[in-house]
Tab-separated table of C-alpha atoms in Angstrom:
chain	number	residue	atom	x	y	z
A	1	UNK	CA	124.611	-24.074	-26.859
A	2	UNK	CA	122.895	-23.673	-30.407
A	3	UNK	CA	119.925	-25.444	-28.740
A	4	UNK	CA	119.908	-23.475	-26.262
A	5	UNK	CA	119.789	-19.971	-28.040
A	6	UNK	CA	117.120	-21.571	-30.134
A	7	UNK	CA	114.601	-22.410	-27.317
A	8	UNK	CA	114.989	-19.134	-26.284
A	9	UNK	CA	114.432	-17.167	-29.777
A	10	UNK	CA	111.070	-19.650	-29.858
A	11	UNK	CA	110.075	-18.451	-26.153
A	12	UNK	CA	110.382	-15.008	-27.192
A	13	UNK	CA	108.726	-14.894	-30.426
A	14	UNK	CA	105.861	-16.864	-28.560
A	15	UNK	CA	105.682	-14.402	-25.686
A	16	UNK	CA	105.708	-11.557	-27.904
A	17	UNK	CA	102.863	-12.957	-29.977
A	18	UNK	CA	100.440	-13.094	-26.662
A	19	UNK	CA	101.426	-9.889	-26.055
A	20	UNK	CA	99.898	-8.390	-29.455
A	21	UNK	CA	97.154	-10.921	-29.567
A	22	UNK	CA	95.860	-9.728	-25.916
A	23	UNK	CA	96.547	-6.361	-26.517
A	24	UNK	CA	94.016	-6.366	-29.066
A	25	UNK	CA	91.646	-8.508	-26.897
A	26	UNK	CA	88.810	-6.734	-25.599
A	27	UNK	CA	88.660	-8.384	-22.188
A	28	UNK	CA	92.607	-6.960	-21.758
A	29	UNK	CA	90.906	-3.615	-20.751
A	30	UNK	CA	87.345	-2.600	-20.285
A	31	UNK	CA	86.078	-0.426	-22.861
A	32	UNK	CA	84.770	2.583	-21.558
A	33	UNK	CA	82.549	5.459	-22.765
A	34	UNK	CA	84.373	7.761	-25.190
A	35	UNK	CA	84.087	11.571	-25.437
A	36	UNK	CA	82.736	13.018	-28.351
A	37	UNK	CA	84.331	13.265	-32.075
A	38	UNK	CA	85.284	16.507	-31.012
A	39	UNK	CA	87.541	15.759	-28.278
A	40	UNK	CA	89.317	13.488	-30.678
A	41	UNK	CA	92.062	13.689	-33.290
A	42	UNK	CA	92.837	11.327	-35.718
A	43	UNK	CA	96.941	10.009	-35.176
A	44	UNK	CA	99.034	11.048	-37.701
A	45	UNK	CA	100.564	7.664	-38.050
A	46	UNK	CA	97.556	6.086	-38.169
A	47	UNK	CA	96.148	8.529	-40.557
A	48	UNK	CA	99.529	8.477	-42.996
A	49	UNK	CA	100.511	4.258	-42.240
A	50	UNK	CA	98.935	1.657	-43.893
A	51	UNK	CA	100.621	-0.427	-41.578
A	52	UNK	CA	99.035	0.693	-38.458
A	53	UNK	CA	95.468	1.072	-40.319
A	54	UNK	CA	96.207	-2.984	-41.297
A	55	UNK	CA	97.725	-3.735	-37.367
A	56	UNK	CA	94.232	-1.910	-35.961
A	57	UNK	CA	91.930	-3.646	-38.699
A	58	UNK	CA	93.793	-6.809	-37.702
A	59	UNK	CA	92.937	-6.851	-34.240
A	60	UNK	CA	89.294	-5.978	-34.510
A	61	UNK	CA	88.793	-8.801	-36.562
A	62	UNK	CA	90.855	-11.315	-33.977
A	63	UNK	CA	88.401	-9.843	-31.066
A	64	UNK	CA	85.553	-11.268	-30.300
A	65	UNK	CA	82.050	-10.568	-31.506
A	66	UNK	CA	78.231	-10.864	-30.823
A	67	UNK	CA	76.278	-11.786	-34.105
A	68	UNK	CA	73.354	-8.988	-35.312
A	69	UNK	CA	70.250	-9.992	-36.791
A	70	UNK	CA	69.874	-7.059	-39.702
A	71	UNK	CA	66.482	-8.170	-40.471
A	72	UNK	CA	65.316	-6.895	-37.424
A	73	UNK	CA	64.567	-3.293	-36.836
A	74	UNK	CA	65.890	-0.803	-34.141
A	75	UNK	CA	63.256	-1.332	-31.684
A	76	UNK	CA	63.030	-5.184	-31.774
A	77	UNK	CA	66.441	-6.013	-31.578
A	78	UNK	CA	68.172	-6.588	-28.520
A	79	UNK	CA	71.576	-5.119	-27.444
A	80	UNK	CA	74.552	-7.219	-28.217
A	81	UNK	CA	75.552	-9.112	-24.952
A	82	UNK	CA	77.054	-13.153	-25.623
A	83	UNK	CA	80.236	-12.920	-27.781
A	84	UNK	CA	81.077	-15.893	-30.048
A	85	UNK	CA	84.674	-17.242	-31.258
A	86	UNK	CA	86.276	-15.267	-33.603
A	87	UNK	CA	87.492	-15.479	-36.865
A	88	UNK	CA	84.193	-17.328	-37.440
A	89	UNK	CA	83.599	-16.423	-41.761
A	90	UNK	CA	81.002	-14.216	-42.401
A	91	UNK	CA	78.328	-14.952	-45.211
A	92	UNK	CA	76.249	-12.172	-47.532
A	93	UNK	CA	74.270	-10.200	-44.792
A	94	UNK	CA	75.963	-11.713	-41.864
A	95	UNK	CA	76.686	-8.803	-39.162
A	96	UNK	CA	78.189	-8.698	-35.656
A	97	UNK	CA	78.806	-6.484	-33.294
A	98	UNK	CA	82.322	-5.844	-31.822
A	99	UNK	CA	83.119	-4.335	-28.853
A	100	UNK	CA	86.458	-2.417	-28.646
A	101	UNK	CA	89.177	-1.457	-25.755
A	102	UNK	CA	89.594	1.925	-25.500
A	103	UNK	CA	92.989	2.685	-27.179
A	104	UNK	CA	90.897	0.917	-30.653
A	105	UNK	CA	87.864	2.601	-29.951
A	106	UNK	CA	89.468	6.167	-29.464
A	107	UNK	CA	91.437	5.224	-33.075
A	108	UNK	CA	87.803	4.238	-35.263
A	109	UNK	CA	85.882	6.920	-33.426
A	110	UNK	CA	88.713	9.326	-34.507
A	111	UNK	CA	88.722	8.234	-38.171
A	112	UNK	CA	85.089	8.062	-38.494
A	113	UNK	CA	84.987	11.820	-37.538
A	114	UNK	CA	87.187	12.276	-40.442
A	115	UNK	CA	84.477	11.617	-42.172
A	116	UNK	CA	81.670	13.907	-41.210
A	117	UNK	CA	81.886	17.456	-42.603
A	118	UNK	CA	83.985	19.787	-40.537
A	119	UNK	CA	81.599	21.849	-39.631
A	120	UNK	CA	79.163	19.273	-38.236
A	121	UNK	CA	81.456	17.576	-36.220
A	122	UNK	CA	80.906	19.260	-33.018
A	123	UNK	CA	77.379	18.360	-32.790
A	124	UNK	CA	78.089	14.637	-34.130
A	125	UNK	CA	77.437	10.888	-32.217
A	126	UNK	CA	79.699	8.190	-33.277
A	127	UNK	CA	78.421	4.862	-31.866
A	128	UNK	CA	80.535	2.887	-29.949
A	129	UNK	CA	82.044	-0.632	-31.028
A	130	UNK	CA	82.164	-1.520	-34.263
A	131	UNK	CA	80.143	-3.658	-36.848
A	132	UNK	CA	81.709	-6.246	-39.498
A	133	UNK	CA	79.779	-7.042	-42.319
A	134	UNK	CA	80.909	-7.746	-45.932
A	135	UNK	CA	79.795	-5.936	-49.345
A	136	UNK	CA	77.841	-7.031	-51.977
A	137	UNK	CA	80.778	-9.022	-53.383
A	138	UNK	CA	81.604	-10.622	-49.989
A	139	UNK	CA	84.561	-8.256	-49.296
A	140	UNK	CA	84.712	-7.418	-45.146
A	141	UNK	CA	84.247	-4.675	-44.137
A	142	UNK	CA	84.428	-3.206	-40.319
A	143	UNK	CA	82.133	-0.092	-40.318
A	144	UNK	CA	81.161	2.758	-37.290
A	145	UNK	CA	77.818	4.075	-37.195
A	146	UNK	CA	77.625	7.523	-36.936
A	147	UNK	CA	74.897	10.450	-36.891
A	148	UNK	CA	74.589	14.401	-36.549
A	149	UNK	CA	72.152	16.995	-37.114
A	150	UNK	CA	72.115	18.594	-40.388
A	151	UNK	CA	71.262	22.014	-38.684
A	152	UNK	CA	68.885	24.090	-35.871
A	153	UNK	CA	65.446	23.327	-35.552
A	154	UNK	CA	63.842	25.970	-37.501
A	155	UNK	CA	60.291	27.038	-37.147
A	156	UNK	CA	57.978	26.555	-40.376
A	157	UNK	CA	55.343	29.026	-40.213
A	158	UNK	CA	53.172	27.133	-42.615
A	159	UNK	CA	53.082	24.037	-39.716
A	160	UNK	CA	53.813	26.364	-36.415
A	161	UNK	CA	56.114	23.338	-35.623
A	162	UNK	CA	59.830	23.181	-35.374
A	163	UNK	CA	62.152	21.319	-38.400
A	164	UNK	CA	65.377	20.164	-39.224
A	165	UNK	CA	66.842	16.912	-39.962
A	166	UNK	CA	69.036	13.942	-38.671
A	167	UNK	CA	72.238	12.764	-40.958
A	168	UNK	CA	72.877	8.847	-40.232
A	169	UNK	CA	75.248	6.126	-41.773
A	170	UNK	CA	77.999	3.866	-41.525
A	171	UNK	CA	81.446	5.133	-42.173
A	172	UNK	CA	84.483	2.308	-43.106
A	173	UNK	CA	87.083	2.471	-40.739
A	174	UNK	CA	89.590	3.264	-43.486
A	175	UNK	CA	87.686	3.278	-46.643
A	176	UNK	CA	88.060	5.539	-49.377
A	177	UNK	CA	85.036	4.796	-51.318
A	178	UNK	CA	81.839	3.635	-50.775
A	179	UNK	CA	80.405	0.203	-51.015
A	180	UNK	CA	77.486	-1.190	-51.393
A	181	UNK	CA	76.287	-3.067	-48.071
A	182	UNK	CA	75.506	-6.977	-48.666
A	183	UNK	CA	72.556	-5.994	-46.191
A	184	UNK	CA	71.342	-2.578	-45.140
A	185	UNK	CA	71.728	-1.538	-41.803
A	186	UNK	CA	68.789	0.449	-40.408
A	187	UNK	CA	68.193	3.852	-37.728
A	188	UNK	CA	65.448	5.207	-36.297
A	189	UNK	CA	65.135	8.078	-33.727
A	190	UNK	CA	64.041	7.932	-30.454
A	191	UNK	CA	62.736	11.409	-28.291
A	192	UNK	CA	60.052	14.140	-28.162
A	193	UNK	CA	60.107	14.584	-31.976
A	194	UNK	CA	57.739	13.378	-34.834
A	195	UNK	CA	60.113	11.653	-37.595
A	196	UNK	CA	59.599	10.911	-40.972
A	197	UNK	CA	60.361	8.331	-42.660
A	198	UNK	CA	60.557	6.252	-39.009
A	199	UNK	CA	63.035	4.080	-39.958
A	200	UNK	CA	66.109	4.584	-42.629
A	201	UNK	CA	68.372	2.009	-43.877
A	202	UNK	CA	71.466	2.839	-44.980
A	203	UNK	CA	72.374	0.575	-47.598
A	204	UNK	CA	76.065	1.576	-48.298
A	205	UNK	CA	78.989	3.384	-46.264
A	206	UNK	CA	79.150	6.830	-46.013
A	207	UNK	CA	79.637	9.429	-47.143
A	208	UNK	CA	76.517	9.704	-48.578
A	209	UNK	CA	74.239	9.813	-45.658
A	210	UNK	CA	70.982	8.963	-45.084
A	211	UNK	CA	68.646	12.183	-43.372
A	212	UNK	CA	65.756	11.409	-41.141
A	213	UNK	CA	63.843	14.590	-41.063
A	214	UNK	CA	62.221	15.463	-37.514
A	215	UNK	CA	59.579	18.131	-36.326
A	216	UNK	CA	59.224	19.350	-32.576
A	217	UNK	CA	56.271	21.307	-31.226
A	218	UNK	CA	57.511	24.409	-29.462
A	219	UNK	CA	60.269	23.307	-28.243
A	220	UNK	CA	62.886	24.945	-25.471
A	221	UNK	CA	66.278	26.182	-26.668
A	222	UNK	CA	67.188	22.362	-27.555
A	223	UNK	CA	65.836	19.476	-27.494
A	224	UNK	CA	67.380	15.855	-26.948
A	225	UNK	CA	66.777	12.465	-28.402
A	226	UNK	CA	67.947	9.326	-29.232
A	227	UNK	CA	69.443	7.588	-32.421
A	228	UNK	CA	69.469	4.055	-32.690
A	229	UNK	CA	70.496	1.238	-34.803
A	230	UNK	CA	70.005	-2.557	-35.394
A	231	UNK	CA	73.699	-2.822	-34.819
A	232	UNK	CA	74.122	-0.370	-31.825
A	233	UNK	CA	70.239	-0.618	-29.923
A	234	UNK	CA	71.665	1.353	-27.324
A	235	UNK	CA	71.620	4.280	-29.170
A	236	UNK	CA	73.674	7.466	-28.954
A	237	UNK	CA	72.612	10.766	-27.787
A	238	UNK	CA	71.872	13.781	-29.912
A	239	UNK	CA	70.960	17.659	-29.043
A	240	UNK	CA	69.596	19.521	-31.525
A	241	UNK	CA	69.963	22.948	-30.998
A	242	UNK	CA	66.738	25.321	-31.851
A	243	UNK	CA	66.893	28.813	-33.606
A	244	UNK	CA	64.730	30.637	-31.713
A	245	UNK	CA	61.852	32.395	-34.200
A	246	UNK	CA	59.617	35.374	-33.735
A	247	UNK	CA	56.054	34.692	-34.182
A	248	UNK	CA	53.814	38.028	-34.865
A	249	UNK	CA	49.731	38.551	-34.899
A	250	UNK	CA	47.813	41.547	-35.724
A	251	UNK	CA	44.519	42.253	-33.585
A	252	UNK	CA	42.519	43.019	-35.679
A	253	UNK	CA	43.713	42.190	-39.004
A	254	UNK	CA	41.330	44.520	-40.672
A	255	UNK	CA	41.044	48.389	-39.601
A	256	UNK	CA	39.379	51.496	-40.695
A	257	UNK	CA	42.009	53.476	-42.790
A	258	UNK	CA	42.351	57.379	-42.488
A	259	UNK	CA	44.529	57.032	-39.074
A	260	UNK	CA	40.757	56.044	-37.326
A	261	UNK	CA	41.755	53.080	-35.861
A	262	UNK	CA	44.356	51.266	-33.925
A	263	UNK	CA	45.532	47.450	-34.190
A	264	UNK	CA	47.711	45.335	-31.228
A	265	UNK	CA	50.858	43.984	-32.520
A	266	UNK	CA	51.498	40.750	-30.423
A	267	UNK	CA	54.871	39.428	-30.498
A	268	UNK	CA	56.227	35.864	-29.174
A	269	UNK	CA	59.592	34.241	-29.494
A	270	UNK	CA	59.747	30.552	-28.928
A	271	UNK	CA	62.784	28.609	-28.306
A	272	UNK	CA	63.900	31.840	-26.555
A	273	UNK	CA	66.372	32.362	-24.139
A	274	UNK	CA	65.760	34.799	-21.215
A	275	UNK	CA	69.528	35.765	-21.008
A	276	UNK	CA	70.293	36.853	-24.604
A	277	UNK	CA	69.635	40.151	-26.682
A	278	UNK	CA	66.225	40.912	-26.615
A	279	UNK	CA	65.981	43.838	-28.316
A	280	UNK	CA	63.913	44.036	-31.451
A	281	UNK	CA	62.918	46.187	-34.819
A	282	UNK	CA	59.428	46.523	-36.641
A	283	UNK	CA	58.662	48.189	-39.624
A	284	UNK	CA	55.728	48.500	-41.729
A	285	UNK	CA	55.314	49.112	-45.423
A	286	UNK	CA	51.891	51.027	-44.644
A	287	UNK	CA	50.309	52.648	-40.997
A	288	UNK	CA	52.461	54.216	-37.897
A	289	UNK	CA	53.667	51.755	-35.466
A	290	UNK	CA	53.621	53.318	-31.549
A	291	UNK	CA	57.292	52.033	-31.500
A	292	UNK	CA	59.951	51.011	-33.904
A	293	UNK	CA	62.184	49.016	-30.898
A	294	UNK	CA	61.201	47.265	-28.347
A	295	UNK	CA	62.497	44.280	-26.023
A	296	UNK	CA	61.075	40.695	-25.398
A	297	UNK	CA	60.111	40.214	-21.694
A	298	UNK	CA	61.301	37.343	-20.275
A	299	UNK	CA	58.525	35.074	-21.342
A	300	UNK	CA	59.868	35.887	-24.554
A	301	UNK	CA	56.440	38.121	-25.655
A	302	UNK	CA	56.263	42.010	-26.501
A	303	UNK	CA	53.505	44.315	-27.654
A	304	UNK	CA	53.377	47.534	-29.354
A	305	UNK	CA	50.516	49.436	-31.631
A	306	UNK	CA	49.858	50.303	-35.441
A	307	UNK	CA	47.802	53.136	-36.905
A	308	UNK	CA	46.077	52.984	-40.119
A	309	UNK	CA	47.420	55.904	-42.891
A	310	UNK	CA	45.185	55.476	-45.347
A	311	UNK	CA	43.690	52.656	-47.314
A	312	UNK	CA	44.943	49.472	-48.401
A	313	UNK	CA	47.343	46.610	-47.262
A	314	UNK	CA	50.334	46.683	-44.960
A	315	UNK	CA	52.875	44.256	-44.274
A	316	UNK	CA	54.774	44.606	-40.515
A	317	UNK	CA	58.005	43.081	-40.046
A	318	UNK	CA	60.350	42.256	-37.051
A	319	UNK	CA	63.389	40.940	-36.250
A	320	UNK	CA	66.511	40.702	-33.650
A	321	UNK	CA	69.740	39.572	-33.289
A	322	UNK	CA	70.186	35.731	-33.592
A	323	UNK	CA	66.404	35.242	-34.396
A	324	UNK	CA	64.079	34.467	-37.705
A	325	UNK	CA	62.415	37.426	-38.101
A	326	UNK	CA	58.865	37.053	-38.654
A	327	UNK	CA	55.887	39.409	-40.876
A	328	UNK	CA	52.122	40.088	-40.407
A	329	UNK	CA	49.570	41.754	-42.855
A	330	UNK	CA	46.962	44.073	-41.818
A	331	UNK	CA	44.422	45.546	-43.803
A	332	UNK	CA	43.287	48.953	-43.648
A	333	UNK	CA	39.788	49.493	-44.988
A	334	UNK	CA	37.432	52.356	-46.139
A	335	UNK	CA	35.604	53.854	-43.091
A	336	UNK	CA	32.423	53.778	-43.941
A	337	UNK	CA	31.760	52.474	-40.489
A	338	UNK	CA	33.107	55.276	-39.150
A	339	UNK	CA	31.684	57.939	-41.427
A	340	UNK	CA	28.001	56.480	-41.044
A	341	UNK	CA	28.409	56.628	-37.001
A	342	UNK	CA	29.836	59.963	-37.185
A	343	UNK	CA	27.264	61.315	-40.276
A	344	UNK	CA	23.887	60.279	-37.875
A	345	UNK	CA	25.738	61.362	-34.414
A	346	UNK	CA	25.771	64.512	-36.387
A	347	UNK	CA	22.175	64.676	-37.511
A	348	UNK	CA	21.197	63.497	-34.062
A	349	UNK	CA	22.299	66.202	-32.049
A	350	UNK	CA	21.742	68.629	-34.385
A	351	UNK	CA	17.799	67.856	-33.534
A	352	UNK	CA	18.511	67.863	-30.060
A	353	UNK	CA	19.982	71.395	-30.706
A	354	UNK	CA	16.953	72.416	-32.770
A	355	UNK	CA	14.761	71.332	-30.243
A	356	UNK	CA	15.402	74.200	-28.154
A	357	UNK	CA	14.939	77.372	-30.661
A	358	UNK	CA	11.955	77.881	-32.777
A	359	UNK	CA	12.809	78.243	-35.998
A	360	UNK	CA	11.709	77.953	-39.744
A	361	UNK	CA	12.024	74.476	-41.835
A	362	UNK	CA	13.833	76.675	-44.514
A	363	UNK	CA	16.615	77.073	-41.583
A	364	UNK	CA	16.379	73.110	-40.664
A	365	UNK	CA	18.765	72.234	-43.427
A	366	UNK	CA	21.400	74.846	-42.640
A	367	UNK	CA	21.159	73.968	-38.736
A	368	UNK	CA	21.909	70.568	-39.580
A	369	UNK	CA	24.719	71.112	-42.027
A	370	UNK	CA	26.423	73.375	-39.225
A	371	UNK	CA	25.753	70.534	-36.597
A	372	UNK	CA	27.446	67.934	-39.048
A	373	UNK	CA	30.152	69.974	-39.680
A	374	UNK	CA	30.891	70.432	-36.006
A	375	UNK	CA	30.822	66.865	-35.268
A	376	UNK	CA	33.149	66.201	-37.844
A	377	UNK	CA	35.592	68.802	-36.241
A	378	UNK	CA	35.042	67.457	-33.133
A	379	UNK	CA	35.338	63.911	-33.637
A	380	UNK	CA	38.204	64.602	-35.746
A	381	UNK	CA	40.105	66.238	-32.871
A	382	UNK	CA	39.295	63.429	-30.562
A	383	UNK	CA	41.171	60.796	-33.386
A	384	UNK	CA	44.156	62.820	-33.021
A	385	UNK	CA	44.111	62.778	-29.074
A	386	UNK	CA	42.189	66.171	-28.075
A	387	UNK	CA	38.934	66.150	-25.962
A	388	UNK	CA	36.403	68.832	-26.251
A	389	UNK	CA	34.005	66.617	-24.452
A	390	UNK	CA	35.061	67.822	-21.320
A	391	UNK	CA	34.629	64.355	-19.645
A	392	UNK	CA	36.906	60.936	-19.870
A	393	UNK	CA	35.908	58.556	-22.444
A	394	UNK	CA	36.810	55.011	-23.837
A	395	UNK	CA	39.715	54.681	-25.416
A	396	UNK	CA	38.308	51.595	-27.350
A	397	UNK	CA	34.378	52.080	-28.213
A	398	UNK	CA	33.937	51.422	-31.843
A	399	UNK	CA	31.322	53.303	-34.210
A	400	UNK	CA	29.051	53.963	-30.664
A	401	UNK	CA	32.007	56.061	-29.448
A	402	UNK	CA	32.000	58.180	-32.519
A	403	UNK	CA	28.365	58.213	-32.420
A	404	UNK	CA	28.512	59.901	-28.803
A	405	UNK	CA	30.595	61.818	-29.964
A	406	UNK	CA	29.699	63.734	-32.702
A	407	UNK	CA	26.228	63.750	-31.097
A	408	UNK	CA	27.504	65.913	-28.473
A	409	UNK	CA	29.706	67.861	-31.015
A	410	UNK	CA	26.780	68.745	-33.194
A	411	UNK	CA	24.506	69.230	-29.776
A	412	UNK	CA	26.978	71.780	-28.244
A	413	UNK	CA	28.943	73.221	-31.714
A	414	UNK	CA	31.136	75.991	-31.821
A	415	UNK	CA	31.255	76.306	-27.784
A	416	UNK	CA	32.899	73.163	-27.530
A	417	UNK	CA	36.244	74.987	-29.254
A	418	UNK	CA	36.075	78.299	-27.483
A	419	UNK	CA	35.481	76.600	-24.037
A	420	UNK	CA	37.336	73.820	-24.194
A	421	UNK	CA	40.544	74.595	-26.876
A	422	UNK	CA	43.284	72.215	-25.942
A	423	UNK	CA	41.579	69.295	-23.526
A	424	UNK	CA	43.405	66.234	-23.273
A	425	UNK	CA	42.095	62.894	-23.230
């Protein structure tokens, strides 16, 4: 009877141990693609018990494993397929690869969030499997790579191109400090980006992490790419989100002063969504914009108009809601342009005028200075919008324009006012 009980106690404690030994198999169930970190929790068992953290260590280093060459970089190495026996000892800068079932891989992805600063974990990737290794004094160590952007995609106006950087490294499933790696382990990114440097090797667990900064050339509200390793080639999946930025140019940059001339105000938005609040503000520190609001169209561009005060330099600045606002400068000159046009406009029709009357060369002078003065009263009532012309002309014609137009002001003189008072243009 005792030998009986006792065959049965060893059948049991045999049957139980296959039980826990393929439970932590990977071939028991096929791992599958997890969510990411932010669907996940970490267990409050296995965050408080030693015990489980040993029991899930435990059976990632019983699975089985592919090796990884760590010499090799992203692009050259090939993704982990041919598993080898386990338990096989692992030698300074010896990696493999270890594929996880999806209980294990939901437990390391969760504690590796742990790891990444709250607010970053949203946006994070945490690679699947896992990678043994040892430190630099031979101790294993069972990492999970991770990665995240650091923040939008900002435009630099001093490069016109998008920036912001990548956050990379390998977190210890369960560590509480950080060790020095016994061989680095290297990342690169993959997409429409620019990245510098092109490959980073993190060469101990994290935190610290390694950045990868990246630049994008006007991009769309975000743009995707692709962070690899030499222990996960497949790469994981980022999207790094773009803060859209107001771009502003002044044409011309350089205008007569006195309130004689007008400059465009272009505005452009890039990274710009059609949907959101398009409303936006300008001010200027010197001249009179034509609006102080206005809204983007839905090619993200909007244009108003800026009139010189006086002389000297203006700065004009805009922004909206949810974007970097952006500044211009715009000079506004002495019109001597302007005042020479207008001064032999002047002259000119006063000869015209003088043509028709005979009169003494004593009177000349004072026929002149009367014509001058009227084309200056003239021409100074077209800047502000009136025409005594009594025809439509240009809006835009430069110093010709006020040459016309103080020619016919000095030609035709006082008339003009009492004829034509209060013509629009």
């Amino acid at each position: 009877m005792r030998a009986r009980w006792k065959q049965l106690l060893t059948g049991g404690v045999l049957f139980w141990s296959a039980t826990v030994l393929a439970a932590g198999t990977p071939h028991a169930q096929e791992p599958e693609r997890m969510r990411r970190p932010a669907d996940l929790a970490v267990s409050p068992e296995l965050a408080r018990s030693p015990a489980a953290l040993r029991d899930l260590r435990l059976r990632i280093v019983r699975s089985q494993a592919t090796p990884v060459d760590l010499t090799q970089t992203p692009a050259t190495q090939e993704i982990p397929t041919a598993p080898v026996p386990a338990l096989q000892p692992l030698q300074l800068g010896d990696a493999r690869f270890v594929r996880l079932g999806r209980e294990d891989e939901i437990k390391t992805k969760a504690l590796a969030q742990a790891a990444i600063p709250a607010a970053l974990r949203a946006d994070a990737a945490v690679f699947e499997g896992v990678v043994q290794t040892v430190d630099d004094n031979a101790q294993e160590l069972i990492l999970k790579a991770v990665a995240f952007p650091r923040a939008p995609l900002r435009l630099n106006p001093a490069t016109g191109k998008f920036e912001g950087g990548v956050s990379v490294g390998v977190i210890e499933v369960g560590g509480t400090v950080a060790r020095t790696l016994s061989a680095p382990i290297a990342f690169q990114v993959i997409g429409p980006v620019s990245a510098d440097p092109d490959t980073v090797s993190a060469t101990q667990t994290a935190p610290p992490y390694r950045e990868i900064r990246v630049q994008a050339d006007a991009p769309d509200a975000a743009v995707k790419i692709t962070v690899v390793s030499n222990v996960a080639p497949a790469g994981e999946e980022l999207v790094l989100t773009v803060r859209p930025s107001l771009g502003v140019s002044v044409s011309p940059a350089r205008i007569q002063g006195w309130g004689l001339e007008t400059a465009d105000v272009l505005v452009s938005a890039q990274g710009f969504e059609a949907a959101r609040d398009n409303r936006l503000q300008l001010s200027s520190t010197l001249g009179r914009l034509s609006a102080t609001q206005t809204t983007l169209d839905p090619g993200g561009l909007a244009q108003v108009s800026i009139r010189s005060e006086s002389v000297g330099s203006g700065t004009i600045s805009i922004r909206g809601a949810g974007l970097d606002g952006a500044t211009a400068s715009i000079v506004y000159v002495f019109p001597w342009r302007f005042l020479g046009a207008a001064l032999i406009g002047g002259i000119v029709g006063g000869l015209l005028r003088k043509r028709t009357r005979s009169r003494s060369t004593a009177t000349l002078v004072k026929s002149l200075g009367i014509a001058v003065l009227s084309a200056a009263v003239v021409v100074g009532l077209y800047v502000l919008g009136i025409n005594l012309i009594g025809f439509a002309l240009p809006a835009h014609g430069g110093e010709v324009l006020v040459f016309v137009v103080a020619a016919l002001g000095a030609l035709y003189g006082t008339k003009l006012l009492s004829v034509h008072p209060a013509a629009g243009t």
